[in-house]
């Protein structure tokens, strides 16, 4: 399973990259705004900086919601760097644009996916990645992880090549469950990634090893 970090923060991307386990980055307009990146020129320049920091895929989301606009914006984003993946919303114009990008060698991430039916449509259109939003489904008390399991089952049966990118991942348990349920990629905040490290027995065990070493060696 690949690990993407879900942020537009250059500091967090660098920290995740330096762990040596980072395969890519996802961003969205909310994450860009959170970092204070505003204005088209600044946004494009920020994507270039992210792409220079990591070798893996970097999802850059379009703002347009009409077919012509999505295509124009996506083609421009794709030219910024070879590792850009154009992030397109799960709407009718988005599916049409994903089909166009797929036919023209531009890789895509179909975002805002909340059902298995939407997942089938995105795969048929040739999306490179599919982003089901686990946390937001959990937020309305539906089982978000079941969505990953259902899509993984359908994609395996049908032989779809679109990679399942578990998104809206909020904690370390989400990461483990996404892995169990067949996600190809998980994108999450750095805090969730670092949450995987934590176990009290590790801390207790390390403290005892160090104490024993000190007692024996002074
Ligand atoms: C990533 O591609 C998504 O935009 C992101 O994971 C959404 O996460 P959120 O539901 O925590 O905002």
PDB file of C-alpha atoms and ligand atoms in Angstrom:
ATOM      1  CA  UNK A   1       0.000   0.000   0.000  1.00  0.00           C
ATOM      2  CA  UNK A   2       1.260   3.457  -0.899  1.00  0.00           C
ATOM      3  CA  UNK A   3       1.352   6.345   1.597  1.00  0.00           C
ATOM      4  CA  UNK A   4       0.410   9.846   0.468  1.00  0.00           C
ATOM      5  CA  UNK A   5       0.411  12.823   2.831  1.00  0.00           C
ATOM      6  CA  UNK A   6      -2.757  14.936   2.682  1.00  0.00           C
ATOM      7  CA  UNK A   7      -1.545  18.519   3.097  1.00  0.00           C
ATOM      8  CA  UNK A   8      -0.276  21.594   1.271  1.00  0.00           C
ATOM      9  CA  UNK A   9       2.218  22.374   4.042  1.00  0.00           C
ATOM     10  CA  UNK A  10       5.779  22.231   2.685  1.00  0.00           C
ATOM     11  CA  UNK A  11       7.072  21.596   6.231  1.00  0.00           C
ATOM     12  CA  UNK A  12       4.789  18.590   6.762  1.00  0.00           C
ATOM     13  CA  UNK A  13       5.504  17.225   3.286  1.00  0.00           C
ATOM     14  CA  UNK A  14       9.249  17.495   3.992  1.00  0.00           C
ATOM     15  CA  UNK A  15       8.871  15.782   7.390  1.00  0.00           C
ATOM     16  CA  UNK A  16       6.835  12.943   5.846  1.00  0.00           C
ATOM     17  CA  UNK A  17       9.301  12.609   2.957  1.00  0.00           C
ATOM     18  CA  UNK A  18      12.243  12.441   5.338  1.00  0.00           C
ATOM     19  CA  UNK A  19      10.667   9.422   7.070  1.00  0.00           C
ATOM     20  CA  UNK A  20      11.539   7.582   3.852  1.00  0.00           C
ATOM     21  CA  UNK A  21       8.064   6.099   3.439  1.00  0.00           C
ATOM     22  CA  UNK A  22       6.295   8.760   1.381  1.00  0.00           C
ATOM     23  CA  UNK A  23       4.891   7.854  -2.044  1.00  0.00           C
ATOM     24  CA  UNK A  24       3.039  11.063  -2.883  1.00  0.00           C
ATOM     25  CA  UNK A  25       0.955  14.064  -1.856  1.00  0.00           C
ATOM     26  CA  UNK A  26      -2.702  15.016  -2.123  1.00  0.00           C
ATOM     27  CA  UNK A  27      -3.980  18.569  -1.838  1.00  0.00           C
ATOM     28  CA  UNK A  28      -7.375  20.190  -2.207  1.00  0.00           C
ATOM     29  CA  UNK A  29      -8.583  23.823  -2.337  1.00  0.00           C
ATOM     30  CA  UNK A  30      -9.312  23.813   1.419  1.00  0.00           C
ATOM     31  CA  UNK A  31      -5.791  22.609   2.255  1.00  0.00           C
ATOM     32  CA  UNK A  32      -4.245  25.243  -0.048  1.00  0.00           C
ATOM     33  CA  UNK A  33      -6.341  27.981   1.576  1.00  0.00           C
ATOM     34  CA  UNK A  34      -5.353  26.710   5.054  1.00  0.00           C
ATOM     35  CA  UNK A  35      -1.696  27.340   4.144  1.00  0.00           C
ATOM     36  CA  UNK A  36      -2.568  30.861   2.949  1.00  0.00           C
ATOM     37  CA  UNK A  37      -1.845  30.021  -0.698  1.00  0.00           C
ATOM     38  CA  UNK A  38      -4.173  32.310  -2.637  1.00  0.00           C
ATOM     39  CA  UNK A  39      -4.255  33.649  -6.188  1.00  0.00           C
ATOM     40  CA  UNK A  40      -3.779  31.540  -9.321  1.00  0.00           C
ATOM     41  CA  UNK A  41      -0.071  32.326  -9.809  1.00  0.00           C
ATOM     42  CA  UNK A  42       0.771  31.518  -6.174  1.00  0.00           C
ATOM     43  CA  UNK A  43      -1.262  28.311  -6.277  1.00  0.00           C
ATOM     44  CA  UNK A  44       0.511  27.091  -9.424  1.00  0.00           C
ATOM     45  CA  UNK A  45       3.917  28.051  -8.007  1.00  0.00           C
ATOM     46  CA  UNK A  46       3.100  26.145  -4.804  1.00  0.00           C
ATOM     47  CA  UNK A  47       2.291  22.971  -6.787  1.00  0.00           C
ATOM     48  CA  UNK A  48       5.684  23.276  -8.495  1.00  0.00           C
ATOM     49  CA  UNK A  49       7.394  23.558  -5.076  1.00  0.00           C
ATOM     50  CA  UNK A  50       5.572  20.437  -3.821  1.00  0.00           C
ATOM     51  CA  UNK A  51       6.534  18.535  -6.985  1.00  0.00           C
ATOM     52  CA  UNK A  52      10.178  19.491  -6.449  1.00  0.00           C
ATOM     53  CA  UNK A  53      10.046  18.141  -2.892  1.00  0.00           C
ATOM     54  CA  UNK A  54       8.730  14.657  -3.716  1.00  0.00           C
ATOM     55  CA  UNK A  55       9.307  12.152  -6.508  1.00  0.00           C
ATOM     56  CA  UNK A  56       5.837  10.589  -6.190  1.00  0.00           C
ATOM     57  CA  UNK A  57       2.473  11.696  -7.515  1.00  0.00           C
ATOM     58  CA  UNK A  58       1.053  15.067  -6.447  1.00  0.00           C
ATOM     59  CA  UNK A  59      -2.696  15.604  -6.812  1.00  0.00           C
ATOM     60  CA  UNK A  60      -3.650  19.142  -7.886  1.00  0.00           C
ATOM     61  CA  UNK A  61      -7.378  19.866  -7.913  1.00  0.00           C
ATOM     62  CA  UNK A  62      -9.272  21.769 -10.588  1.00  0.00           C
ATOM     63  CA  UNK A  63     -11.706  24.515  -9.573  1.00  0.00           C
ATOM     64  CA  UNK A  64     -13.803  24.505 -12.741  1.00  0.00           C
ATOM     65  CA  UNK A  65     -17.029  22.511 -12.801  1.00  0.00           C
ATOM     66  CA  UNK A  66     -17.810  22.628 -16.540  1.00  0.00           C
ATOM     67  CA  UNK A  67     -16.215  20.225 -19.035  1.00  0.00           C
ATOM     68  CA  UNK A  68     -14.281  22.803 -21.071  1.00  0.00           C
ATOM     69  CA  UNK A  69     -13.029  24.521 -17.924  1.00  0.00           C
ATOM     70  CA  UNK A  70     -11.908  21.277 -16.281  1.00  0.00           C
ATOM     71  CA  UNK A  71     -10.045  20.213 -19.447  1.00  0.00           C
ATOM     72  CA  UNK A  72      -8.322  23.591 -19.846  1.00  0.00           C
ATOM     73  CA  UNK A  73      -7.350  23.790 -16.191  1.00  0.00           C
ATOM     74  CA  UNK A  74      -6.278  20.124 -16.012  1.00  0.00           C
ATOM     75  CA  UNK A  75      -4.086  20.395 -19.119  1.00  0.00           C
ATOM     76  CA  UNK A  76      -2.402  23.452 -17.616  1.00  0.00           C
ATOM     77  CA  UNK A  77      -1.850  21.718 -14.249  1.00  0.00           C
ATOM     78  CA  UNK A  78      -0.465  18.602 -15.947  1.00  0.00           C
ATOM     79  CA  UNK A  79       2.200  20.711 -17.664  1.00  0.00           C
ATOM     80  CA  UNK A  80       3.571  22.017 -14.356  1.00  0.00           C
ATOM     81  CA  UNK A  81       5.524  18.835 -13.567  1.00  0.00           C
ATOM     82  CA  UNK A  82       5.625  15.195 -14.689  1.00  0.00           C
ATOM     83  CA  UNK A  83       4.362  13.971 -11.290  1.00  0.00           C
ATOM     84  CA  UNK A  84       1.170  16.076 -11.301  1.00  0.00           C
ATOM     85  CA  UNK A  85      -2.079  14.105 -11.142  1.00  0.00           C
ATOM     86  CA  UNK A  86      -5.164  16.168 -12.034  1.00  0.00           C
ATOM     87  CA  UNK A  87      -7.801  15.907  -9.309  1.00  0.00           C
ATOM     88  CA  UNK A  88     -11.312  16.052 -10.754  1.00  0.00           C
ATOM     89  CA  UNK A  89     -14.638  16.027  -8.872  1.00  0.00           C
ATOM     90  CA  UNK A  90     -17.150  13.198  -9.267  1.00  0.00           C
ATOM     91  CA  UNK A  91     -19.669  15.113 -11.374  1.00  0.00           C
ATOM     92  CA  UNK A  92     -20.924  14.493 -14.912  1.00  0.00           C
ATOM     93  CA  UNK A  93     -18.534  17.026 -16.462  1.00  0.00           C
ATOM     94  CA  UNK A  94     -15.762  15.509 -14.325  1.00  0.00           C
ATOM     95  CA  UNK A  95     -16.346  12.002 -15.663  1.00  0.00           C
ATOM     96  CA  UNK A  96     -16.352  13.344 -19.228  1.00  0.00           C
ATOM     97  CA  UNK A  97     -13.084  15.195 -18.516  1.00  0.00           C
ATOM     98  CA  UNK A  98     -11.493  12.107 -16.895  1.00  0.00           C
ATOM     99  CA  UNK A  99     -12.324  10.132 -20.073  1.00  0.00           C
ATOM    100  CA  UNK A 100     -10.690  12.884 -22.151  1.00  0.00           C
ATOM    101  CA  UNK A 101      -7.586  13.001 -19.911  1.00  0.00           C
ATOM    102  CA  UNK A 102      -7.329   9.210 -19.936  1.00  0.00           C
ATOM    103  CA  UNK A 103      -7.357   9.130 -23.750  1.00  0.00           C
ATOM    104  CA  UNK A 104      -4.691  11.846 -23.816  1.00  0.00           C
ATOM    105  CA  UNK A 105      -2.219  10.416 -21.309  1.00  0.00           C
ATOM    106  CA  UNK A 106      -3.026  12.758 -18.409  1.00  0.00           C
ATOM    107  CA  UNK A 107      -3.323  10.978 -15.079  1.00  0.00           C
ATOM    108  CA  UNK A 108      -6.296  11.754 -12.817  1.00  0.00           C
ATOM    109  CA  UNK A 109      -7.596  11.404  -9.269  1.00  0.00           C
ATOM    110  CA  UNK A 110     -11.399  11.296  -9.129  1.00  0.00           C
ATOM    111  CA  UNK A 111     -12.337  13.013  -5.856  1.00  0.00           C
ATOM    112  CA  UNK A 112     -15.424  13.374  -3.644  1.00  0.00           C
ATOM    113  CA  UNK A 113     -16.445   9.732  -4.067  1.00  0.00           C
ATOM    114  CA  UNK A 114     -19.055   8.414  -1.647  1.00  0.00           C
ATOM    115  CA  UNK A 115     -20.588   5.341  -3.318  1.00  0.00           C
ATOM    116  CA  UNK A 116     -19.637   2.141  -5.131  1.00  0.00           C
ATOM    117  CA  UNK A 117     -21.694   3.308  -8.124  1.00  0.00           C
ATOM    118  CA  UNK A 118     -19.561   6.432  -8.449  1.00  0.00           C
ATOM    119  CA  UNK A 119     -16.463   4.221  -8.180  1.00  0.00           C
ATOM    120  CA  UNK A 120     -17.611   2.093 -11.131  1.00  0.00           C
ATOM    121  CA  UNK A 121     -18.201   5.204 -13.248  1.00  0.00           C
ATOM    122  CA  UNK A 122     -14.750   6.647 -12.469  1.00  0.00           C
ATOM    123  CA  UNK A 123     -13.029   3.356 -13.313  1.00  0.00           C
ATOM    124  CA  UNK A 124     -14.940   3.095 -16.599  1.00  0.00           C
ATOM    125  CA  UNK A 125     -13.804   6.641 -17.440  1.00  0.00           C
ATOM    126  CA  UNK A 126     -10.187   5.587 -16.859  1.00  0.00           C
ATOM    127  CA  UNK A 127      -9.342   7.420 -13.635  1.00  0.00           C
ATOM    128  CA  UNK A 128      -5.823   6.654 -12.393  1.00  0.00           C
ATOM    129  CA  UNK A 129      -6.880   7.047  -8.747  1.00  0.00           C
ATOM    130  CA  UNK A 130     -10.253   7.033  -7.012  1.00  0.00           C
ATOM    131  CA  UNK A 131     -10.688   8.928  -3.741  1.00  0.00           C
ATOM    132  CA  UNK A 132     -13.474   7.579  -1.497  1.00  0.00           C
ATOM    133  CA  UNK A 133     -13.826   9.919   1.522  1.00  0.00           C
ATOM    134  CA  UNK A 134     -13.859   7.578   4.522  1.00  0.00           C
ATOM    135  CA  UNK A 135     -13.933  10.122   7.358  1.00  0.00           C
ATOM    136  CA  UNK A 136     -16.766  12.165   5.871  1.00  0.00           C
ATOM    137  CA  UNK A 137     -18.876   8.998   5.520  1.00  0.00           C
ATOM    138  CA  UNK A 138     -18.096   8.095   9.135  1.00  0.00           C
ATOM    139  CA  UNK A 139     -19.087  11.668  10.080  1.00  0.00           C
ATOM    140  CA  UNK A 140     -22.683  10.924   9.089  1.00  0.00           C
ATOM    141  CA  UNK A 141     -22.593   7.559  10.941  1.00  0.00           C
ATOM    142  CA  UNK A 142     -22.337   5.389   7.819  1.00  0.00           C
ATOM    143  CA  UNK A 143     -19.490   2.848   7.780  1.00  0.00           C
ATOM    144  CA  UNK A 144     -16.823   4.556   5.663  1.00  0.00           C
ATOM    145  CA  UNK A 145     -14.540   1.550   5.631  1.00  0.00           C
ATOM    146  CA  UNK A 146     -17.281  -0.653   4.135  1.00  0.00           C
ATOM    147  CA  UNK A 147     -17.110   1.622   1.094  1.00  0.00           C
ATOM    148  CA  UNK A 148     -13.421   0.727   0.612  1.00  0.00           C
ATOM    149  CA  UNK A 149     -14.204  -2.990   0.983  1.00  0.00           C
ATOM    150  CA  UNK A 150     -17.100  -2.826  -1.530  1.00  0.00           C
ATOM    151  CA  UNK A 151     -15.065  -0.926  -4.123  1.00  0.00           C
ATOM    152  CA  UNK A 152     -12.060  -3.245  -3.684  1.00  0.00           C
ATOM    153  CA  UNK A 153     -14.316  -6.268  -4.244  1.00  0.00           C
ATOM    154  CA  UNK A 154     -15.921  -4.771  -7.358  1.00  0.00           C
ATOM    155  CA  UNK A 155     -12.607  -3.630  -8.856  1.00  0.00           C
ATOM    156  CA  UNK A 156     -11.077  -7.085  -8.278  1.00  0.00           C
ATOM    157  CA  UNK A 157     -14.056  -8.897  -9.854  1.00  0.00           C
ATOM    158  CA  UNK A 158     -14.160  -6.533 -12.833  1.00  0.00           C
ATOM    159  CA  UNK A 159     -10.410  -6.205 -13.290  1.00  0.00           C
ATOM    160  CA  UNK A 160     -10.516  -2.386 -13.109  1.00  0.00           C
ATOM    161  CA  UNK A 161      -7.025  -0.866 -12.933  1.00  0.00           C
ATOM    162  CA  UNK A 162      -7.993   2.363 -11.127  1.00  0.00           C
ATOM    163  CA  UNK A 163      -6.166   2.537  -7.792  1.00  0.00           C
ATOM    164  CA  UNK A 164      -8.285   2.951  -4.652  1.00  0.00           C
ATOM    165  CA  UNK A 165      -6.921   5.942  -2.741  1.00  0.00           C
ATOM    166  CA  UNK A 166      -8.541   6.004   0.711  1.00  0.00           C
ATOM    167  CA  UNK A 167      -9.051   9.704   1.501  1.00  0.00           C
ATOM    168  CA  UNK A 168     -10.497  11.743   4.358  1.00  0.00           C
ATOM    169  CA  UNK A 169      -8.459   9.461   6.592  1.00  0.00           C
ATOM    170  CA  UNK A 170      -8.354  10.974  10.048  1.00  0.00           C
ATOM    171  CA  UNK A 171      -6.412   8.590  12.311  1.00  0.00           C
ATOM    172  CA  UNK A 172      -4.075   5.608  12.523  1.00  0.00           C
ATOM    173  CA  UNK A 173      -6.928   3.086  12.855  1.00  0.00           C
ATOM    174  CA  UNK A 174      -8.366   4.329   9.549  1.00  0.00           C
ATOM    175  CA  UNK A 175      -4.978   3.567   7.929  1.00  0.00           C
ATOM    176  CA  UNK A 176      -4.850   0.013   9.299  1.00  0.00           C
ATOM    177  CA  UNK A 177      -8.479  -0.666   8.328  1.00  0.00           C
ATOM    178  CA  UNK A 178      -7.954   0.792   4.826  1.00  0.00           C
ATOM    179  CA  UNK A 179      -4.999  -1.569   4.394  1.00  0.00           C
ATOM    180  CA  UNK A 180      -7.111  -4.541   5.578  1.00  0.00           C
ATOM    181  CA  UNK A 181      -9.963  -3.659   3.261  1.00  0.00           C
ATOM    182  CA  UNK A 182      -7.956  -3.424   0.052  1.00  0.00           C
ATOM    183  CA  UNK A 183      -6.977   0.239  -0.429  1.00  0.00           C
ATOM    184  CA  UNK A 184      -4.043   0.640  -2.841  1.00  0.00           C
ATOM    185  CA  UNK A 185      -3.131   4.030  -1.368  1.00  0.00           C
ATOM    186  CA  UNK A 186      -3.927   5.902   1.833  1.00  0.00           C
ATOM    187  CA  UNK A 187      -3.694   9.662   2.031  1.00  0.00           C
ATOM    188  CA  UNK A 188      -3.702  11.144   5.498  1.00  0.00           C
ATOM    189  CA  UNK A 189      -2.395  13.992   7.625  1.00  0.00           C
ATOM    190  CA  UNK A 190       1.137  13.567   8.996  1.00  0.00           C
ATOM    191  CA  UNK A 191      -0.364  13.200  12.501  1.00  0.00           C
ATOM    192  CA  UNK A 192      -2.261  10.037  11.471  1.00  0.00           C
ATOM    193  CA  UNK A 193       0.884   8.610   9.865  1.00  0.00           C
ATOM    194  CA  UNK A 194       2.897   9.260  13.026  1.00  0.00           C
ATOM    195  CA  UNK A 195       0.045   7.735  15.055  1.00  0.00           C
ATOM    196  CA  UNK A 196       1.057   4.353  13.607  1.00  0.00           C
ATOM    197  CA  UNK A 197       4.266   4.577  15.656  1.00  0.00           C
ATOM    198  CA  UNK A 198       2.553   4.689  19.005  1.00  0.00           C
ATOM    199  CA  UNK A 199       2.376   1.761  21.419  1.00  0.00           C
ATOM    200  CA  UNK A 200       2.793   2.025  25.205  1.00  0.00           C
ATOM    201  CA  UNK A 201       4.647  -1.300  25.362  1.00  0.00           C
ATOM    202  CA  UNK A 202       7.260   0.096  22.959  1.00  0.00           C
ATOM    203  CA  UNK A 203       7.810   3.091  25.263  1.00  0.00           C
ATOM    204  CA  UNK A 204       7.884   0.931  28.412  1.00  0.00           C
ATOM    205  CA  UNK A 205      10.198  -1.601  26.761  1.00  0.00           C
ATOM    206  CA  UNK A 206      12.608   1.052  25.495  1.00  0.00           C
ATOM    207  CA  UNK A 207      12.731   2.785  28.896  1.00  0.00           C
ATOM    208  CA  UNK A 208      13.614  -0.567  30.544  1.00  0.00           C
ATOM    209  CA  UNK A 209      16.299  -1.421  27.980  1.00  0.00           C
ATOM    210  CA  UNK A 210      17.932   1.989  28.498  1.00  0.00           C
ATOM    211  CA  UNK A 211      17.652   1.775  32.305  1.00  0.00           C
ATOM    212  CA  UNK A 212      19.188  -1.727  32.337  1.00  0.00           C
ATOM    213  CA  UNK A 213      22.006  -0.570  30.065  1.00  0.00           C
ATOM    214  CA  UNK A 214      22.690   2.420  32.333  1.00  0.00           C
ATOM    215  CA  UNK A 215      22.684   0.231  35.481  1.00  0.00           C
ATOM    216  CA  UNK A 216      25.128  -2.214  33.927  1.00  0.00           C
ATOM    217  CA  UNK A 217      27.396   0.335  32.210  1.00  0.00           C
ATOM    218  CA  UNK A 218      27.140   3.344  34.455  1.00  0.00           C
TER     219      UNK A 218
HETATM  220  C1  LIG B   1      -7.827  14.171  -0.168  1.00  0.00           C
HETATM  221  O1  LIG B   1      -7.638  13.925  -1.328  1.00  0.00           O
HETATM  222  C2  LIG B   1      -9.092  14.731   0.334  1.00  0.00           C
HETATM  223  O2  LIG B   1      -9.346  15.956  -0.252  1.00  0.00           O
HETATM  224  C3  LIG B   1      -9.013  14.847   1.834  1.00  0.00           C
HETATM  225  O3  LIG B   1      -8.517  13.608   2.330  1.00  0.00           O
HETATM  226  C4  LIG B   1     -10.316  15.233   2.504  1.00  0.00           C
HETATM  227  O4  LIG B   1     -10.156  15.087   3.886  1.00  0.00           O
HETATM  228  P1  LIG B   1     -11.170  15.723   4.945  1.00  0.00           P
HETATM  229  O5  LIG B   1     -12.492  15.035   4.821  1.00  0.00           O
HETATM  230  O6  LIG B   1     -10.528  15.451   6.274  1.00  0.00           O
HETATM  231  O7  LIG B   1     -11.275  17.187   4.630  1.00  0.00           O
END
